[in-house]
Coordinates of C-alpha atoms in Angstrom, one line a residue:
Chain A
M12 CA 148.1 71.0 92.0
N13 CA 147.1 73.5 89.8
K14 CA 144.9 77.0 90.4
L15 CA 143.0 76.5 87.2
V16 CA 142.4 74.2 84.5
A17 CA 140.4 75.5 81.4
S18 CA 140.8 72.5 78.4
H19 CA 140.1 72.4 75.5
I20 CA 137.2 75.6 75.3
Y21 CA 135.4 76.2 71.9
K22 CA 133.0 79.0 72.4
S23 CA 131.0 80.6 69.7
Y24 CA 128.2 83.2 68.5
E25 CA 125.7 83.5 65.9
D26 CA 125.4 86.8 64.0
S27 CA 122.6 87.7 61.0
D28 CA 123.5 83.4 60.3
Q29 CA 126.8 83.8 59.9
K30 CA 128.7 81.7 62.6
I31 CA 131.7 83.4 64.8
E32 CA 134.1 81.2 65.7
V33 CA 135.8 83.2 69.9
L34 CA 137.6 80.7 71.3
R35 CA 139.3 77.3 69.3
D36 CA 140.5 74.2 71.1
V37 CA 141.8 77.3 74.1
N38 CA 144.4 75.7 76.9
L39 CA 145.6 77.7 80.2
E40 CA 146.8 76.0 82.9
V41 CA 147.2 78.6 86.1
M42 CA 149.4 77.8 88.8
P43 CA 148.9 78.4 92.2
S44 CA 150.0 81.8 93.3
E45 CA 150.9 83.0 89.4
L46 CA 150.6 86.2 87.8
V47 CA 149.2 85.8 84.3
C48 CA 148.8 88.2 81.2
I49 CA 146.1 87.3 78.4
T50 CA 146.6 89.9 75.6
G51 CA 145.3 90.2 72.2
K52 CA 143.5 93.0 70.1
S53 CA 140.0 94.2 70.3
G54 CA 136.9 91.9 69.7
C55 CA 139.1 88.5 70.1
G56 CA 137.5 86.9 72.7
K57 CA 139.6 87.3 75.7
S58 CA 136.5 89.3 77.5
T59 CA 134.8 86.1 76.3
L60 CA 137.4 83.5 78.2
M61 CA 137.0 85.8 81.7
H62 CA 133.4 85.1 81.9
I63 CA 133.9 81.4 81.0
L64 CA 136.7 81.3 83.8
G65 CA 134.4 83.0 85.7
L66 CA 131.1 80.9 85.3
L67 CA 129.5 84.1 83.8
D68 CA 129.0 82.2 80.5
S69 CA 129.1 79.1 79.9
P70 CA 131.2 77.3 76.5
D71 CA 130.3 75.1 73.7
A72 CA 132.9 72.6 74.6
G73 CA 135.1 72.3 77.1
T74 CA 136.3 72.1 80.7
V75 CA 137.1 74.2 83.6
L76 CA 138.8 73.0 86.7
L77 CA 138.9 75.2 90.1
N78 CA 142.0 73.3 92.2
G79 CA 140.7 69.9 90.3
E80 CA 137.2 70.7 90.5
E81 CA 134.8 70.4 87.2
V82 CA 133.0 73.3 87.9
T83 CA 131.5 74.1 84.1
S84 CA 129.2 71.7 85.0
M85 CA 128.4 73.5 88.1
M86 CA 126.3 76.2 86.5
P87 CA 123.2 76.2 88.3
D88 CA 125.9 76.9 91.5
A89 CA 127.6 79.9 89.7
P90 CA 126.9 82.5 92.3
S91 CA 128.1 81.0 95.3
I92 CA 131.4 79.8 93.7
R93 CA 132.2 83.2 92.4
T94 CA 131.0 84.9 95.6
R95 CA 133.7 82.1 97.6
R96 CA 136.1 81.1 94.9
I97 CA 136.3 84.2 92.3
G98 CA 137.5 87.0 92.8
F99 CA 136.6 90.2 89.7
V100 CA 137.5 93.4 88.4
F101 CA 136.2 95.6 85.9
Q102 CA 137.9 98.3 83.7
F103 CA 134.4 100.2 84.7
H104 CA 135.3 100.2 88.7
Y105 CA 131.5 98.9 89.1
L106 CA 130.7 99.9 91.9
V107 CA 127.3 100.1 93.9
D108 CA 126.9 103.9 94.2
D109 CA 125.1 104.1 97.7
L110 CA 128.0 102.0 99.8
T111 CA 130.4 103.6 100.3
A112 CA 133.9 102.7 99.1
M113 CA 134.7 99.8 102.8
E114 CA 130.6 98.4 102.4
N115 CA 131.5 97.7 98.4
V116 CA 134.4 96.0 99.9
A117 CA 132.3 94.2 103.0
L118 CA 129.3 93.2 100.1
P119 CA 130.9 89.7 98.9
M120 CA 131.2 89.7 102.4
L121 CA 127.5 90.6 103.0
I122 CA 126.4 88.0 100.2
A123 CA 128.4 85.1 101.2
G124 CA 126.8 85.1 105.0
S125 CA 129.4 86.6 106.5
A126 CA 128.7 89.4 110.2
K127 CA 128.2 92.7 108.7
G128 CA 131.1 93.1 112.1
K129 CA 133.3 91.0 110.4
A130 CA 133.1 91.5 106.5
M131 CA 133.2 95.3 107.6
Q132 CA 136.8 94.6 109.5
K133 CA 138.2 92.9 107.3
A134 CA 136.9 95.8 103.7
A135 CA 138.6 98.2 106.4
E136 CA 141.7 96.0 106.9
L137 CA 142.5 95.7 102.6
L138 CA 141.0 99.7 103.0
T139 CA 144.4 100.4 105.5
W140 CA 146.9 97.6 103.5
L141 CA 145.5 99.5 100.1
D142 CA 146.6 102.5 101.7
M143 CA 142.8 104.0 101.7
Q144 CA 141.9 103.9 105.6
Q145 CA 141.1 107.9 104.8
R146 CA 138.6 107.5 101.9
R147 CA 136.4 104.1 103.6
G148 CA 133.7 106.9 103.6
H149 CA 134.0 108.6 100.8
Y150 CA 131.5 106.7 97.7
P151 CA 132.4 105.9 94.3
N152 CA 131.3 108.8 93.7
Q153 CA 133.4 110.7 95.5
L154 CA 136.4 108.8 94.9
S155 CA 139.2 109.3 91.6
G156 CA 139.7 106.8 89.0
G157 CA 141.9 105.1 90.9
E158 CA 141.0 105.7 93.9
Q159 CA 137.6 103.4 92.7
Q160 CA 140.0 100.8 91.1
R161 CA 141.2 100.1 94.6
V162 CA 138.2 99.7 95.9
A163 CA 136.8 97.5 92.8
L164 CA 140.6 94.6 93.5
A165 CA 140.2 95.1 97.4
R166 CA 136.5 93.9 96.8
A167 CA 137.4 90.8 94.9
L168 CA 140.4 89.7 97.3
V169 CA 137.3 89.9 100.6
N170 CA 136.3 86.3 100.2
Q171 CA 140.5 85.3 99.4
P172 CA 139.0 83.6 96.2
E173 CA 141.2 81.3 94.7
V174 CA 142.1 83.2 91.8
V175 CA 141.3 86.9 90.9
L176 CA 140.0 87.1 87.2
A177 CA 141.1 91.3 86.3
D178 CA 139.2 92.3 82.2
E179 CA 141.6 95.5 81.8
P180 CA 141.5 96.8 84.8
T181 CA 143.5 99.6 83.9
G182 CA 141.6 100.2 80.8
N183 CA 139.9 103.3 81.7
L184 CA 143.0 104.7 83.9
D185 CA 145.3 107.3 83.4
P186 CA 148.8 106.0 83.3
E187 CA 150.0 107.1 86.2
H188 CA 146.7 105.9 88.1
S189 CA 147.4 102.4 85.5
S190 CA 151.0 102.3 87.3
E191 CA 149.3 102.0 90.5
V192 CA 147.1 100.0 89.6
Y193 CA 150.0 97.2 88.5
H194 CA 151.6 97.6 91.1
I195 CA 148.7 96.7 93.4
I196 CA 147.9 93.7 92.0
K197 CA 152.3 93.3 91.5
R198 CA 152.5 93.9 95.8
L199 CA 149.3 91.4 96.3
N200 CA 150.3 88.4 94.6
E201 CA 154.1 88.2 95.6
E202 CA 153.2 89.6 99.1
F203 CA 149.9 87.4 99.7
N204 CA 150.8 84.4 96.7
Q205 CA 147.3 85.8 95.0
T206 CA 147.0 84.5 91.7
F207 CA 145.6 86.6 89.5
I208 CA 144.2 86.4 84.8
V209 CA 144.6 89.5 83.9
V210 CA 143.7 90.6 80.5
T211 CA 145.9 93.6 79.5
H212 CA 146.4 95.8 75.8
D213 CA 148.6 97.4 78.6
P214 CA 151.9 95.9 77.7
Q215 CA 153.2 97.4 80.9
L216 CA 151.3 94.6 82.6
A217 CA 152.1 92.0 80.7
S218 CA 155.4 92.6 82.1
F219 CA 155.0 92.7 85.4
A220 CA 153.3 89.4 84.3
D221 CA 155.3 85.9 85.0
S222 CA 154.1 83.9 82.2
C223 CA 152.0 85.4 79.5
Y224 CA 149.7 84.5 77.0
T225 CA 148.6 86.1 73.5
L226 CA 145.1 85.7 72.6
S227 CA 144.2 85.8 67.8
G228 CA 141.5 84.0 65.7
G229 CA 140.0 82.5 68.7
I230 CA 144.1 80.5 69.9
L231 CA 145.2 81.2 72.9
K232 CA 149.4 81.2 73.1
R233 CA 152.1 81.8 75.3
N234 CA 154.3 84.3 74.9
Chain X
M6 CA 116.5 79.6 108.8
P7 CA 115.9 83.8 109.7
L8 CA 113.4 86.1 107.7
L9 CA 116.0 87.9 106.3
S10 CA 119.6 87.0 105.1
N11 CA 123.0 89.7 106.7
L12 CA 122.9 91.0 103.1
E13 CA 119.4 92.5 103.7
R14 CA 119.8 93.2 107.0
F15 CA 122.4 95.4 106.3
Y16 CA 121.0 96.9 103.8
L17 CA 117.7 98.1 105.3
E18 CA 119.2 99.4 108.1
K19 CA 121.7 102.0 105.9
Y20 CA 117.8 102.7 104.3
L21 CA 116.3 103.2 108.2
R22 CA 119.9 105.2 109.1
L23 CA 119.8 107.2 106.0
P24 CA 115.9 107.6 104.3
H25 CA 116.0 110.8 102.2
R26 CA 119.3 109.6 100.8
Y27 CA 118.5 106.2 99.8
L28 CA 114.8 106.0 99.7
F29 CA 113.3 109.3 99.3
S30 CA 115.0 110.1 95.8
F31 CA 114.2 112.5 93.0
S32 CA 112.7 109.4 91.1
S33 CA 110.4 108.0 93.6
L34 CA 108.7 112.0 94.1
F35 CA 105.6 110.7 92.3
M36 CA 105.3 107.2 94.6
I37 CA 105.7 109.2 97.5
V38 CA 103.4 112.2 97.6
G39 CA 100.8 109.7 95.0
L40 CA 101.0 107.2 98.1
V41 CA 100.4 110.2 100.7
I42 CA 98.0 111.4 99.3
S43 CA 95.8 108.6 98.1
V44 CA 96.9 107.1 102.2
M45 CA 95.7 110.4 103.1
V46 CA 92.6 110.4 101.8
L47 CA 91.5 107.0 102.6
S48 CA 93.2 107.8 106.2
A49 CA 91.2 110.5 106.7
G50 CA 87.9 110.0 105.0
L51 CA 87.5 106.2 107.8
N52 CA 88.8 108.1 111.1
L53 CA 85.9 111.1 110.0
F54 CA 83.1 108.4 109.1
E55 CA 84.1 106.5 112.1
G56 CA 83.8 109.6 114.4
Y57 CA 79.9 110.2 112.8
Q58 CA 79.5 106.4 113.9
K59 CA 81.2 106.9 116.9
T60 CA 79.2 110.1 117.8
L61 CA 75.6 109.1 116.2
H62 CA 76.1 106.2 118.4
S63 CA 77.5 107.6 121.7
V64 CA 74.5 111.1 121.4
L65 CA 71.5 108.4 119.8
L66 CA 72.6 105.9 122.9
Q67 CA 72.1 108.5 125.8
S68 CA 68.9 110.1 124.7
I69 CA 67.0 107.3 123.5
P70 CA 65.9 105.2 125.9
H71 CA 67.1 101.2 125.6
I72 CA 63.8 99.9 126.4
D73 CA 60.3 100.6 125.5
I74 CA 57.8 99.1 127.5
T75 CA 54.3 99.6 126.2
H76 CA 51.0 98.1 125.7
A77 CA 50.1 95.6 123.3
S78 CA 47.1 97.5 122.2
N79 CA 49.4 101.4 123.0
E80 CA 46.3 102.1 125.3
F81 CA 47.4 104.2 128.1
V82 CA 48.5 102.3 131.2
N83 CA 47.9 103.0 134.4
N84 CA 49.2 103.9 137.9
K85 CA 48.3 100.6 139.9
E86 CA 50.1 99.0 136.1
T87 CA 53.1 101.2 136.0
S88 CA 53.4 101.0 139.4
R89 CA 53.6 97.3 138.9
I90 CA 56.3 96.8 136.2
L91 CA 58.6 99.5 138.2
S92 CA 58.5 97.1 140.8
S93 CA 59.5 94.3 138.6
L94 CA 62.4 96.1 137.0
D95 CA 63.5 96.9 140.6
K96 CA 65.8 94.8 141.4
N97 CA 67.5 94.5 138.0
P98 CA 71.3 94.9 138.0
A99 CA 71.5 96.4 134.0
I100 CA 69.8 99.1 135.0
M101 CA 70.3 102.9 134.9
S102 CA 66.1 103.6 136.1
A103 CA 62.7 102.7 134.8
D104 CA 61.0 106.2 133.9
P105 CA 56.7 106.0 133.4
V106 CA 56.6 108.5 130.6
I107 CA 53.5 109.9 128.6
N108 CA 53.7 110.8 124.4
L109 CA 52.0 112.6 122.9
N110 CA 52.3 114.0 119.3
V111 CA 52.0 117.4 119.3
M112 CA 52.7 120.4 117.7
A113 CA 54.2 124.1 118.8
H114 CA 53.4 127.1 117.6
N115 CA 55.0 131.1 117.8
D116 CA 53.8 133.8 115.9
D117 CA 53.9 131.7 111.9
H118 CA 56.9 129.5 113.7
T119 CA 54.6 125.8 113.9
R120 CA 56.4 121.8 113.4
M121 CA 55.0 118.9 114.6
C122 CA 57.2 117.7 117.9
L123 CA 56.8 115.1 120.3
L124 CA 56.7 115.5 123.6
K125 CA 57.4 113.9 126.2
A126 CA 56.6 113.6 130.1
Y127 CA 58.1 112.3 132.8
R128 CA 57.6 112.6 136.7
H129 CA 59.5 114.4 137.9
D130 CA 59.5 112.5 141.1
K131 CA 63.5 111.7 141.5
P132 CA 66.5 113.8 142.5
K133 CA 68.4 115.9 139.4
G134 CA 71.4 114.0 138.5
E135 CA 69.1 110.7 137.3
V136 CA 67.7 112.9 135.4
W137 CA 68.3 111.1 132.2
Y138 CA 68.7 114.2 130.3
H139 CA 70.9 116.2 132.8
K140 CA 73.6 116.9 131.6
Y141 CA 72.2 118.0 128.1
L142 CA 70.6 120.9 129.8
I143 CA 73.0 124.6 128.5
D144 CA 69.7 126.5 129.8
G145 CA 67.0 126.9 132.5
E146 CA 65.8 124.1 135.0
I147 CA 66.2 120.9 134.9
L148 CA 63.0 120.7 136.6
P149 CA 60.1 122.2 134.3
R150 CA 57.6 123.7 136.4
D151 CA 53.0 123.4 136.5
N152 CA 53.3 124.4 132.5
G153 CA 56.6 125.0 132.0
I154 CA 58.6 122.6 129.3
I155 CA 61.6 121.6 128.0
I156 CA 62.7 121.9 124.6
G157 CA 65.6 121.3 122.0
F158 CA 67.9 124.0 121.1
Y159 CA 67.1 124.2 117.5
L160 CA 63.1 123.9 118.4
A161 CA 64.0 127.6 120.7
R162 CA 65.7 128.8 118.1
E163 CA 63.4 128.0 114.8
M164 CA 60.2 129.4 116.7
N165 CA 62.5 132.4 118.0
V166 CA 61.6 131.4 121.5
G167 CA 63.7 131.7 124.7
L168 CA 64.1 131.7 129.0
G169 CA 60.0 132.6 130.5
D170 CA 58.4 132.9 126.3
T171 CA 54.9 130.3 126.0
L172 CA 54.8 128.3 122.6
L173 CA 51.6 127.4 121.9
I174 CA 51.2 123.8 122.3
S175 CA 48.6 122.1 120.4
Y176 CA 46.9 118.3 121.4
P177 CA 44.4 115.8 120.1
Q178 CA 42.4 116.0 122.4
L179 CA 39.6 112.2 122.3
N180 CA 36.9 113.7 123.5
R181 CA 36.3 117.8 122.2
I182 CA 34.7 116.5 118.7
S183 CA 33.1 118.8 117.4
A184 CA 30.4 118.1 113.7
M185 CA 34.5 118.5 111.1
G186 CA 35.4 115.7 113.6
M187 CA 37.6 115.5 116.4
Y188 CA 39.6 118.5 117.9
P189 CA 42.8 119.6 119.5
G190 CA 43.2 121.0 122.7
Q191 CA 45.7 124.3 123.1
R192 CA 47.3 125.3 125.8
E193 CA 50.2 127.7 126.7
L194 CA 53.1 126.5 127.9
I195 CA 56.4 128.1 129.4
V196 CA 60.0 127.7 128.7
T197 CA 61.5 126.6 131.4
G198 CA 64.6 125.2 130.6
I199 CA 66.3 124.6 127.4
Y200 CA 68.4 121.0 126.1
Q201 CA 71.2 120.7 123.1
S202 CA 71.5 116.3 123.4
G203 CA 73.4 116.8 120.0
Y204 CA 70.9 114.5 118.2
Y205 CA 69.7 116.2 116.2
E206 CA 66.2 114.7 115.9
F207 CA 65.7 115.2 120.0
D208 CA 67.4 118.9 119.8
R209 CA 64.3 120.1 117.2
S210 CA 61.4 118.7 118.2
L211 CA 61.0 116.8 121.3
V212 CA 59.7 118.9 124.0
I213 CA 59.7 117.5 127.7
T214 CA 57.1 118.6 130.7
S215 CA 56.1 117.1 133.4
T216 CA 53.1 114.4 134.0
E217 CA 51.4 116.4 136.0
T218 CA 51.4 118.9 132.8
A219 CA 50.7 116.2 130.8
Q220 CA 48.2 114.6 132.7
G221 CA 46.7 118.0 133.3
F222 CA 46.0 119.1 129.8
L223 CA 45.1 115.3 128.9
L224 CA 41.8 115.2 131.2
S225 CA 43.1 111.5 131.2
G226 CA 43.8 110.8 135.1
H227 CA 47.0 108.9 136.4
V228 CA 48.0 107.7 133.3
Y229 CA 51.3 106.6 131.2
S230 CA 51.7 105.2 127.2
G231 CA 55.1 103.2 128.8
I232 CA 58.4 102.7 130.9
E233 CA 61.5 103.8 129.8
V234 CA 63.6 101.8 130.0
R235 CA 67.6 103.7 130.2
L236 CA 70.6 101.1 130.7
K237 CA 73.5 101.2 132.3
L238 CA 76.2 102.0 129.6
H239 CA 77.9 99.2 129.4
Y240 CA 74.6 96.8 129.4
V241 CA 74.1 98.6 125.7
N242 CA 75.2 96.2 123.9
K243 CA 73.2 93.5 125.9
T244 CA 69.9 94.6 124.8
D245 CA 68.0 92.4 123.2
Q246 CA 69.0 89.4 126.0
L247 CA 68.0 91.7 128.5
A248 CA 65.2 93.1 126.7
R249 CA 63.6 89.2 126.6
E250 CA 64.6 88.7 130.6
I251 CA 61.7 92.0 131.3
N252 CA 59.2 90.9 131.4
P253 CA 56.2 92.9 133.1
G254 CA 52.6 90.0 131.2
P255 CA 51.2 89.3 128.9
F256 CA 49.7 92.4 127.6
Y257 CA 52.6 94.2 126.6
N258 CA 55.0 94.8 124.2
V259 CA 59.1 94.6 125.5
I260 CA 60.4 97.0 122.3
P261 CA 64.7 97.2 122.6
W262 CA 66.5 100.4 121.2
T263 CA 67.9 98.1 118.0
T264 CA 64.2 96.9 117.1
Y265 CA 64.7 101.0 115.7
Y266 CA 68.3 101.4 115.5
S267 CA 70.1 98.8 114.6
G268 CA 69.4 98.6 110.8
L269 CA 70.8 103.1 110.6
F270 CA 73.9 100.8 112.3
R271 CA 74.1 98.6 110.2
L272 CA 73.9 100.8 106.9
I273 CA 76.8 103.4 108.6
E274 CA 78.9 100.2 108.6
V275 CA 78.5 99.2 105.4
E276 CA 79.0 102.5 104.1
K277 CA 82.3 102.8 106.1
W278 CA 83.0 99.9 104.7
L279 CA 82.4 100.4 101.5
I280 CA 84.2 104.0 101.0
F281 CA 86.8 102.4 102.4
I282 CA 87.3 99.8 99.3
V283 CA 86.3 103.1 96.6
F284 CA 89.5 105.4 98.9
S285 CA 91.8 102.1 97.7
F286 CA 91.1 102.9 94.3
L287 CA 93.3 106.2 95.1
V288 CA 96.3 103.9 96.2
L289 CA 95.4 101.4 93.6
I290 CA 95.8 104.2 91.3
A291 CA 99.2 105.3 93.0
G292 CA 100.6 102.4 93.4
I293 CA 100.7 102.7 88.9
N294 CA 103.0 105.4 89.6
V295 CA 105.1 102.9 92.6
I296 CA 105.3 100.1 89.7
S297 CA 106.5 102.6 87.4
A298 CA 108.6 103.6 90.4
A299 CA 109.9 100.0 90.4
Q300 CA 111.5 99.8 86.9
T301 CA 112.7 102.8 87.0
V302 CA 115.4 102.3 89.8
M303 CA 115.4 98.4 88.3
L304 CA 116.9 100.6 85.1
D305 CA 119.0 102.2 87.2
K306 CA 120.4 99.8 89.4
R307 CA 121.8 98.3 86.0
N308 CA 124.5 98.1 86.7
E309 CA 124.2 97.7 90.6
I310 CA 122.8 94.6 89.3
A311 CA 124.8 92.7 87.2
I312 CA 127.7 93.7 89.1
M313 CA 126.4 91.8 91.9
K314 CA 124.7 88.8 90.6
T315 CA 129.2 88.5 89.0
I316 CA 129.9 88.9 92.4
G317 CA 127.2 86.2 93.1
A318 CA 124.2 87.8 94.3
A319 CA 121.4 85.4 93.4
S320 CA 118.4 87.4 91.8
T321 CA 115.5 85.9 94.5
S322 CA 117.9 88.0 96.5
L323 CA 118.5 90.8 94.9
K324 CA 114.7 91.1 94.4
R325 CA 114.8 91.5 97.7
L326 CA 117.0 93.7 98.1
L327 CA 115.0 95.9 95.4
F328 CA 111.7 94.4 97.3
L329 CA 113.2 96.3 100.6
R330 CA 114.3 99.8 98.9
I331 CA 110.8 100.8 97.4
G332 CA 108.3 98.5 100.4
V333 CA 110.4 100.2 102.5
S334 CA 110.0 103.5 101.4
C335 CA 106.3 102.7 100.7
A336 CA 105.6 101.4 103.7
L337 CA 106.6 105.1 105.1
S338 CA 105.4 106.4 102.3
V339 CA 102.0 105.0 103.8
L340 CA 102.8 105.7 108.2
I341 CA 103.4 109.3 106.6
G342 CA 99.7 109.4 104.8
Q343 CA 98.4 107.6 107.7
A344 CA 100.2 110.1 109.8
M345 CA 98.8 113.1 107.3
G346 CA 95.3 111.8 107.3
V347 CA 94.6 111.6 110.8
I348 CA 96.2 116.2 111.1
A349 CA 93.9 116.2 108.6
S350 CA 90.2 114.8 109.4
Y351 CA 91.3 116.2 113.1
L352 CA 91.7 120.6 111.0
I353 CA 88.5 119.4 108.5
V354 CA 87.1 118.7 112.6
K355 CA 87.7 122.3 113.3
Q356 CA 86.8 123.9 110.2
K357 CA 84.0 126.1 110.5
L358 CA 82.7 126.0 106.9
Y359 CA 80.7 123.1 106.9
H360 CA 79.0 121.2 109.2
L361 CA 76.5 118.9 109.2
K362 CA 72.9 119.0 107.9
G363 CA 71.0 117.4 111.2
D364 CA 67.9 116.9 109.2
V365 CA 69.7 114.6 106.5
Y366 CA 72.7 113.5 109.4
F367 CA 71.4 112.9 112.6
I368 CA 74.3 114.9 114.6
D369 CA 74.9 118.1 112.7
H370 CA 78.6 118.2 113.7
I371 CA 81.8 116.8 112.2
T372 CA 83.7 113.8 114.6
M373 CA 86.7 112.2 114.0
H374 CA 88.0 109.0 115.4
V375 CA 91.4 107.4 115.3
S376 CA 90.8 103.7 115.2
L377 CA 94.4 102.0 115.3
F378 CA 91.9 98.7 114.3
N379 CA 91.0 100.7 111.4
Q380 CA 94.8 102.6 110.5
V381 CA 95.6 98.6 111.3
I382 CA 94.2 98.0 107.9
I383 CA 94.3 100.8 106.0
F384 CA 98.6 100.0 106.5
L385 CA 97.7 96.5 105.5
V386 CA 95.3 97.0 103.0
A387 CA 97.7 99.5 101.3
L388 CA 101.7 97.4 101.6
F389 CA 99.2 94.3 99.9
I390 CA 98.3 96.7 97.3
I391 CA 101.7 98.1 96.9
M392 CA 103.4 94.6 97.8
I393 CA 101.9 93.6 94.3
C394 CA 102.7 96.5 92.6
I395 CA 106.8 96.3 93.6
I396 CA 106.6 92.4 92.6
I397 CA 104.6 93.1 89.4
P398 CA 107.8 94.6 87.4
L399 CA 110.7 92.7 90.1
R400 CA 110.0 89.4 88.0
K401 CA 111.8 90.8 85.3
M402 CA 115.2 90.9 87.8
E403 CA 115.7 87.1 86.1
K404 CA 115.9 88.2 82.3
V405 CA 119.0 91.5 83.7
Q406 CA 121.5 89.7 82.4
I407 CA 124.6 90.4 83.4
L408 CA 127.3 90.2 79.6
D409 CA 124.5 92.2 78.5
V410 CA 125.1 94.8 80.7
F411 CA 128.6 94.9 80.2
R412 CA 128.5 94.7 77.1
T413 CA 126.9 97.7 76.4
V414 CA 128.5 99.8 79.0

């Protein structure tokens, strides 16, 4: 069974009496443990697509199936679906300033209702895997950009989601740290069979992907 | 269902472990200072008023007779009747003492000083320790000698007399009538003791002497104005009931202290809670800072709110988290304010610059009493006001749209 299927997705916005069609009949199938890359020009609707796949926004038409279950009609339950089944990584790390790296990673588990001890243990394991064990007590402002993004990745993974949606995860990083993040994503994909959908401008990251799509004029095409 | 979720418990632990990092930030400084000061004023005000109420109650009830037994037509009561009434009170376990007394309004003079006083004459046939003013005597002898008087500290100061000095007492004497009407008798009495009960009215205008001395210059024989009954302290609250149970006969009035003073204590109680309500408005004003601090926190944490919503936190849960964050800092501020209120009231009690006017407030010194009940009430009322002030801005939490936040970054 496909991990994630988006069928006939339409999305448009009204802008000063003008209707802008951002997504037009977008179809996407992502297989389990696949690393999918979506590229496209700025403002072409990549992030909008990610938001729809991540149940942060609803499409005008179309459906999203997660492990065969139609989730677009379950928007009221979207928070709990996002907590347990979808991981998010953004261009800006969006870590919680008041929490240490380890607490940030544990946060989704705590939101899901896990006990603190269990969440911290899992967070510590993930940070160790990401070679961040020495930095787990540090606050976000004490971490470098690459480290912050690694913490954000660990946070996205801590609840073992079915799919991780990464929206320009290296958009705010220098080439060295970007490369570091690509390799981590690739390793996670290969070692843990983690499914990724990554939106990026970066051709280097696109080259790591199992399949690559381009979004242009609201239409998604497989390269 | 537990009161707090794992997430909320986790945050609460963090807040309490490192309050300086999470709860007392610069943005919440004015909120905290406002709350601490307003609660401090509220707490100090209530501590001082409670102290005043308790001290006045205690001083008054240890000075005045709890039950007065007098003849219905205000006539003197003869020795035989007095003995009969005293023997009827003998076996009452609530009664500490029952003293026949002669009450007389007199004028005290010394040089140019004159003051209207109440003279009370007692039989001094009981051990010193059982005399009601025994513990208040600060100088001289507890039992006045013949022609001796014990006077209050303020009266002595006002009349400029000390031990061994004489005070001219003018008193009405019914059998001394001239063409101009009744004229008073006068007698020089020697000050043999000075007392200070703390009840200003007594300390300034009560003169105590023996019945022999009073009967001597009244030429009245062995008669009394009535009987003063003093109850054991733990029976004082049952005075009305005990007064009803005393039955000296059909021609006597039995008057409990509540007849004269319960209105005063009710008034003080009402004033205390009025002060509490007025000072609570200070907390309400400080609450405006809480509203603005809560709004600032919501703006500051907009990104965090958005990301937490993204990873699945419900708006209700986030509201509770922010409520905890602001609420805990407010609760700590209230506790600090209460503690500072206790310190402030202590300092006010200890200061020497301002004293109460005894002729207005019945006692001349400021006292404090920290009542657990009052402190709990202050805490709950302040917390209630604060809770409302936090909830108002938190209602906007629903309006924080994840995508709006991500788009504006």
